Amino acid sequence: MSVEPLEIDTDPKAYLALHGLLDEPAADAVLTERERAVRAHTREVVAHEVAPRAAHLDATHEFAHNSVQALAAAGLCGLIFPRHLGGTADTNVAYAVAMEEITAGCAATSLVFMTQMHAAYPILLAGTDELRHRYIPGLLDGTRYGSLGITEPDAGSDVSSLTTTATPTTDGWSLSGQKTFITTGDRADVIICFATVDRSKGRDGITAFVVEGGWDGVGHGQPFHKMGMHGSSTAELFFDQVAVPRSNLLGQEGKGWSVVMSSVVKSRISAAAQGVGLARAAYARTLSALTRLHGHRLPDEHTFALADLRGRILQGRLLLQAVARQVDTDAHITAGQIGVMKQSCTDLGFQASVEAARILGPYGDLAELGVERCLRDAKVTQIYDGTNEIQRLLIGRETIRAMKEFA
């Protein structure tokens, strides 16, 4: 088999044709006409502006600026935001299917894309009108990059143990501490920083602030060298007595925990959509490569394996869309319900990529075919936005509580 890049990487028409064949009527039936239109628009942009750049970004570790700018120019960075702030007021389902499409074309681009939303959403949720108008439009049109500053060297999944401290001053707060594994942290213009005003209070001390990346005392680390997602950057952030004005408080002092918990609902939809998108990318690449090798008469063992993958991808897509729909309609959706989606869909992305590499045998290891990139990119989705071990813990606890009520 030729080991040149697949046609779906270089020819937008081939990309659109193959991914159109992979659509499932069972999943499409639960989408509204508008949501299907968002998906079609996103796929068109991805085919022409995102997918052709993916292999280059992975090989060079170049930041996916041009791909993200193309998505922003197409009006896709503000799907769940109101129109008066530059958004399109779409559903979480529309956002989920767009994320799946972007990830299928380039997972690293999808990571930068979703981080823009993750930075803007807490401002929409808890910011004043002045903060919303000052920061959200720039995040949605791509003129500013944003980061969500939660994780610390000794505080990852346990957000209540944050040590970054906000000390009250006459005009606001003085912020000091360190954040790590921050997506786009090396170039963030807008940082949603979670800090404690009183460590003895645990989660009741957590407070959220909007911090500008260019302020005195804000330091940006060099990007980490990573296994995957090479077109996105991940870095440390440092805060050395950063003066944060009172106007940049998100919500109320000591009430940042609720902002965190509301924000992770959106970020876990993002990660779940990435899992489904990566599974679909691995499937599409394997099908394309096998067709190049065997024509349209695939060996039975390959046909059976691909059939299994197709069914699992459909299951993941239905779960993603169903939970995203629940987020749209149910204000009381639980952490366990979100966790089932996040854990299942991101596990799917990694497992499907492993299986795709197995099906291709020695060809699965070749960078030109892109399946090994899916595998490398998929692993981190099981880790960030709440590790899948934490998701299982949340699901288990919720199940036990339900059983106690039943008894």
XYZ file of C-alpha atoms in Angstrom:
407
model
C 0.000 0.000 0.000
C 1.184 3.530 -0.753
C 2.092 5.434 2.402
C 1.448 8.899 1.018
C -1.100 10.951 3.005
C -4.686 9.850 2.551
C -6.870 11.714 0.065
C -9.108 12.917 2.904
C -6.140 14.969 4.162
C -5.473 16.737 0.880
C -8.790 16.806 -0.982
C -11.776 18.511 0.690
C -14.181 16.760 -1.702
C -12.829 13.360 -0.645
C -13.071 14.372 3.013
C -16.690 15.490 2.674
C -17.669 12.419 0.673
C -16.213 9.928 3.145
C -17.536 11.613 6.270
C -20.932 12.007 4.631
C -21.008 8.242 4.135
C -20.318 7.780 7.862
C -23.396 9.728 8.994
C -25.953 7.581 10.801
C -29.693 8.202 10.274
C -30.395 6.988 13.821
C -28.264 9.819 15.225
C -29.362 12.401 12.672
C -32.997 11.807 13.603
C -32.525 13.343 17.045
C -31.054 16.572 15.635
C -33.098 19.624 14.724
C -32.850 21.144 11.262
C -30.712 23.945 12.693
C -28.359 21.480 14.427
C -27.895 19.547 11.197
C -27.160 22.848 9.437
C -24.515 23.705 12.045
C -22.933 20.301 11.526
C -22.906 20.687 7.745
C -21.415 24.181 7.967
C -18.750 23.033 10.412
C -17.838 20.013 8.296
C -17.421 22.231 5.234
C -15.062 24.580 7.090
C -13.137 21.643 8.571
C -12.726 19.963 5.172
C -11.239 23.100 3.595
C -9.479 24.874 6.472
C -8.772 22.444 9.316
C -8.196 18.862 8.176
C -5.593 19.750 5.492
C -3.422 21.427 8.150
C -3.691 18.701 10.810
C -0.718 16.517 9.875
C 1.562 19.547 9.500
C 0.569 20.898 12.918
C 1.200 17.524 14.504
C 4.610 17.151 12.875
C 5.851 20.693 13.551
C 4.019 21.484 16.844
C 2.957 24.751 15.243
C 0.051 26.402 17.079
C -3.274 25.973 15.261
C -3.832 29.709 14.883
C -4.947 29.700 11.254
C -7.361 26.814 11.771
C -8.951 28.455 14.802
C -9.188 31.787 12.998
C -11.011 30.060 10.139
C -13.529 28.602 12.593
C -13.993 31.996 14.245
C -14.443 33.726 10.883
C -17.140 31.166 10.079
C -19.038 32.179 13.222
C -18.503 28.868 15.003
C -16.756 29.984 18.193
C -19.897 31.432 19.766
C -22.439 28.679 19.277
C -23.880 28.717 22.796
C -23.529 32.459 23.356
C -26.180 35.164 22.829
C -26.171 37.174 19.639
C -25.559 40.508 21.338
C -22.154 39.199 22.455
C -21.207 37.849 19.040
C -22.683 34.363 19.376
C -25.392 32.471 17.534
C -27.575 31.358 20.489
C -27.459 27.684 19.524
C -28.008 24.613 21.668
C -25.472 22.519 23.510
C -26.316 19.770 21.023
C -25.266 22.043 18.149
C -22.032 22.760 20.006
C -21.446 19.034 20.605
C -21.899 18.071 16.948
C -19.636 20.950 15.871
C -16.980 19.784 18.337
C -17.227 16.262 16.970
C -16.735 17.566 13.426
C -13.736 19.729 14.316
C -12.106 16.902 16.262
C -12.576 14.459 13.387
C -10.540 16.868 11.256
C -7.924 17.930 13.818
C -8.142 17.165 17.523
C -5.533 19.764 18.462
C -7.536 22.482 16.751
C -10.633 21.327 18.612
C -8.769 21.693 21.910
C -7.939 25.346 21.231
C -11.467 25.911 19.896
C -13.146 24.500 22.999
C -10.833 26.421 25.327
C -12.132 29.668 23.840
C -15.615 28.625 24.933
C -14.378 27.405 28.313
C -12.851 30.822 29.008
C -15.872 32.788 27.805
C -18.575 30.720 29.481
C -17.764 31.566 33.152
C -17.894 35.253 32.211
C -21.321 34.743 30.646
C -22.412 32.745 33.681
C -21.174 34.939 36.523
C -19.800 38.170 35.096
C -21.350 41.595 35.068
C -22.659 43.022 31.803
C -19.576 45.196 31.655
C -17.257 42.151 31.943
C -19.260 40.241 29.359
C -19.033 43.013 26.794
C -15.374 43.661 27.565
C -14.103 40.095 27.159
C -16.525 37.693 25.472
C -16.668 39.196 21.924
C -12.886 38.997 21.564
C -12.867 35.352 22.617
C -15.600 34.514 20.129
C -14.092 36.325 17.157
C -10.607 34.977 17.793
C -8.880 38.296 18.445
C -8.111 37.119 21.987
C -7.066 33.722 23.275
C -8.394 32.500 26.584
C -7.445 29.998 29.260
C -9.188 28.398 32.208
C -6.881 28.496 35.224
C -7.933 25.716 37.592
C -5.299 22.958 37.833
C -2.306 23.406 40.118
C 0.773 21.219 40.739
C -0.892 19.755 43.854
C -4.554 20.381 43.026
C -6.008 18.746 39.946
C -9.273 16.917 40.338
C -9.679 18.213 43.912
C -10.400 21.855 43.120
C -11.221 22.619 46.770
C -7.515 22.253 47.654
C -6.315 25.158 45.487
C -3.427 27.139 46.956
C -3.388 30.120 44.564
C -4.402 32.898 46.948
C -6.332 36.130 46.492
C -5.558 38.549 49.321
C -7.983 41.480 49.747
C -6.591 44.964 49.072
C -8.099 48.435 49.060
C -8.981 48.209 45.353
C -9.609 44.487 44.973
C -7.253 41.556 45.467
C -3.604 40.617 45.174
C -3.288 37.268 43.388
C -0.338 34.920 43.896
C 0.194 31.294 42.936
C 0.846 28.881 40.106
C -1.313 26.990 37.617
C -0.195 24.080 35.470
C -1.380 22.070 32.440
C -3.206 25.159 31.195
C -4.338 24.936 27.585
C -3.162 27.987 25.597
C -1.512 29.231 28.803
C 1.584 30.468 26.996
C -0.412 32.975 24.925
C -3.579 33.584 26.963
C -4.932 37.125 26.769
C -7.886 36.351 29.072
C -7.498 33.990 32.031
C -10.326 32.750 34.226
C -8.387 32.192 37.426
C -9.779 30.305 40.391
C -8.127 31.113 43.716
C -8.879 30.869 47.398
C -9.493 33.811 49.692
C -9.292 31.520 52.752
C -7.768 28.023 52.571
C -9.384 26.996 55.852
C -12.809 27.245 54.203
C -12.059 24.678 51.475
C -14.493 25.038 48.587
C -16.233 27.922 50.364
C -13.081 29.991 49.902
C -12.815 29.460 46.142
C -13.287 32.675 44.163
C -13.214 33.315 40.404
C -11.545 36.261 38.679
C -10.945 37.494 35.131
C -7.227 38.188 34.758
C -5.586 39.697 31.693
C -2.504 37.910 30.438
C -0.555 41.132 29.982
C -0.993 42.463 33.520
C 2.059 43.049 35.738
C 2.918 39.925 37.708
C 1.384 37.447 35.248
C 3.959 34.994 33.906
C 3.526 32.518 31.044
C 5.616 29.344 30.964
C 7.003 27.640 27.886
C 4.740 25.003 26.311
C 5.201 21.452 27.531
C 6.354 18.712 25.163
C 3.368 16.368 24.884
C 2.443 12.982 23.481
C -0.368 14.395 21.379
C -2.471 17.471 20.623
C 0.657 19.064 19.180
C -1.171 21.915 17.462
C -2.342 23.207 20.839
C -0.107 24.525 23.592
C -0.149 23.563 27.267
C 1.842 25.608 29.764
C 2.160 26.922 33.292
C 0.869 30.263 34.514
C 2.425 32.243 37.353
C 0.826 34.994 39.421
C 3.099 37.192 41.517
C 1.071 39.725 43.510
C -1.125 40.490 40.511
C -3.435 43.414 41.234
C -6.974 42.342 40.321
C -9.538 45.160 40.429
C -12.835 44.581 42.179
C -14.654 44.880 38.845
C -12.961 41.673 37.612
C -14.549 39.454 40.239
C -16.785 36.730 38.768
C -19.861 36.300 40.935
C -19.279 36.724 44.651
C -16.217 36.248 46.809
C -16.168 32.681 48.122
C -18.771 31.510 45.594
C -16.392 30.352 42.880
C -17.133 26.668 43.486
C -20.510 26.952 41.770
C -18.805 28.642 38.812
C -16.358 25.725 38.607
C -19.103 23.118 38.724
C -21.248 24.878 36.125
C -18.231 25.315 33.873
C -17.170 21.663 33.959
C -20.549 20.630 32.576
C -19.618 22.478 29.367
C -16.020 21.281 29.355
C -17.084 17.639 29.777
C -19.432 17.954 26.807
C -16.373 19.194 24.896
C -14.202 16.254 25.956
C -16.960 13.743 25.204
C -17.421 15.216 21.729
C -13.682 14.932 21.197
C -13.873 11.249 22.100
C -16.570 10.600 19.515
C -14.770 12.711 16.915
C -11.487 10.880 17.443
C -13.211 7.503 17.195
C -14.798 8.606 13.943
C -11.487 9.912 12.608
C -9.741 6.636 13.431
C -12.557 4.675 11.744
C -12.564 6.887 8.645
C -8.793 6.720 8.272
C -8.763 2.952 8.681
C -11.546 2.496 6.138
C -9.778 4.800 3.680
C -6.429 3.033 4.138
C -7.908 -0.451 3.797
C -9.747 0.586 0.646
C -6.468 1.828 -0.795
C -4.885 -1.524 0.085
C -7.657 -3.963 -0.860
C -10.088 -2.026 -3.036
C -13.722 -2.494 -2.088
C -13.416 -6.212 -1.256
C -12.098 -6.128 2.301
C -11.101 -9.327 4.116
C -13.805 -10.622 6.462
C -11.736 -9.986 9.582
C -11.450 -6.321 8.639
C -15.136 -6.077 7.755
C -16.130 -7.547 11.126
C -13.803 -5.244 13.062
C -15.050 -2.163 11.225
C -18.661 -3.202 11.821
C -17.970 -3.405 15.548
C -16.372 0.053 15.519
C -19.287 1.528 13.617
C -21.751 0.289 16.208
C -19.675 1.601 19.102
C -19.296 5.010 17.457
C -23.052 5.236 16.938
C -23.608 4.393 20.608
C -21.157 7.109 21.650
C -22.728 9.677 19.347
C -26.233 8.935 20.659
C -25.032 9.208 24.258
C -23.247 12.491 23.554
C -26.287 14.028 21.876
C -28.741 12.738 24.480
C -26.810 14.160 27.434
C -26.159 17.453 25.621
C -29.912 17.654 25.006
C -30.502 17.008 28.701
C -28.175 19.899 29.548
C -30.316 22.087 27.271
C -33.565 21.072 28.943
C -32.788 20.038 32.539
C -31.220 22.522 34.937
C -30.783 19.743 37.495
C -28.690 17.314 35.476
C -26.326 15.542 37.855
C -22.552 15.161 37.904
C -22.995 11.410 37.526
C -25.084 11.800 34.376
C -22.459 14.108 32.896
C -19.766 11.675 34.053
C -21.308 8.728 32.193
C -21.070 10.727 28.971
C -17.552 12.042 29.530
C -16.064 8.735 30.636
C -17.802 6.583 28.043
C -17.139 8.832 25.052
C -13.495 9.565 25.822
C -12.822 5.884 26.530
C -14.419 5.211 23.145
C -12.041 7.627 21.429
C -8.956 5.926 22.858
C -10.198 2.350 22.475
C -11.348 2.927 18.893
C -7.945 4.392 18.032
C -6.156 1.389 19.546
C -8.429 -0.970 17.598
C -7.905 0.983 14.366
C -4.142 0.708 14.752
C -4.509 -3.033 15.388
C -6.655 -3.543 12.284
C -4.070 -1.822 10.096
C -1.192 -3.866 11.487
C 2.190 -2.363 10.511
C 0.440 0.437 8.621
C -1.269 1.595 11.808
C 2.067 2.867 13.071
C 2.698 5.131 10.088
C 2.292 8.863 10.674
C 1.189 9.410 7.061
C -2.079 7.540 7.671
C -2.900 9.492 10.842
C -4.304 6.653 12.968
C -1.388 6.781 15.383
C -2.078 10.514 15.748
C -5.655 9.717 16.792
C -4.300 7.348 19.427
C -1.842 9.927 20.802
C -4.426 12.707 20.761
C -7.129 10.589 22.405
C -5.261 9.684 25.566
C -5.382 13.116 27.168
C -9.157 13.358 26.749
C -9.442 10.586 29.350
C -7.393 12.726 31.734
C -8.436 16.358 31.473
C -11.778 17.924 32.407
C -11.944 15.495 35.332
C -10.096 12.197 34.918
C -12.187 9.189 33.980
C -11.347 7.688 37.354
C -13.015 10.711 38.959
C -15.995 10.288 36.618
C -16.383 6.667 37.754
C -16.227 7.834 41.357
C -18.977 10.401 40.738
C -21.111 7.838 38.927
C -20.614 5.266 41.693
C -21.444 7.680 44.482
C -24.601 8.762 42.696
C -25.654 5.145 42.246
C -25.100 4.375 45.937
C -27.120 7.426 46.989
C -29.967 6.308 44.747
C -29.874 2.825 46.243
C -30.037 4.262 49.774
C -33.118 6.272 48.831
C -34.668 3.181 47.263
C -34.039 1.160 50.419
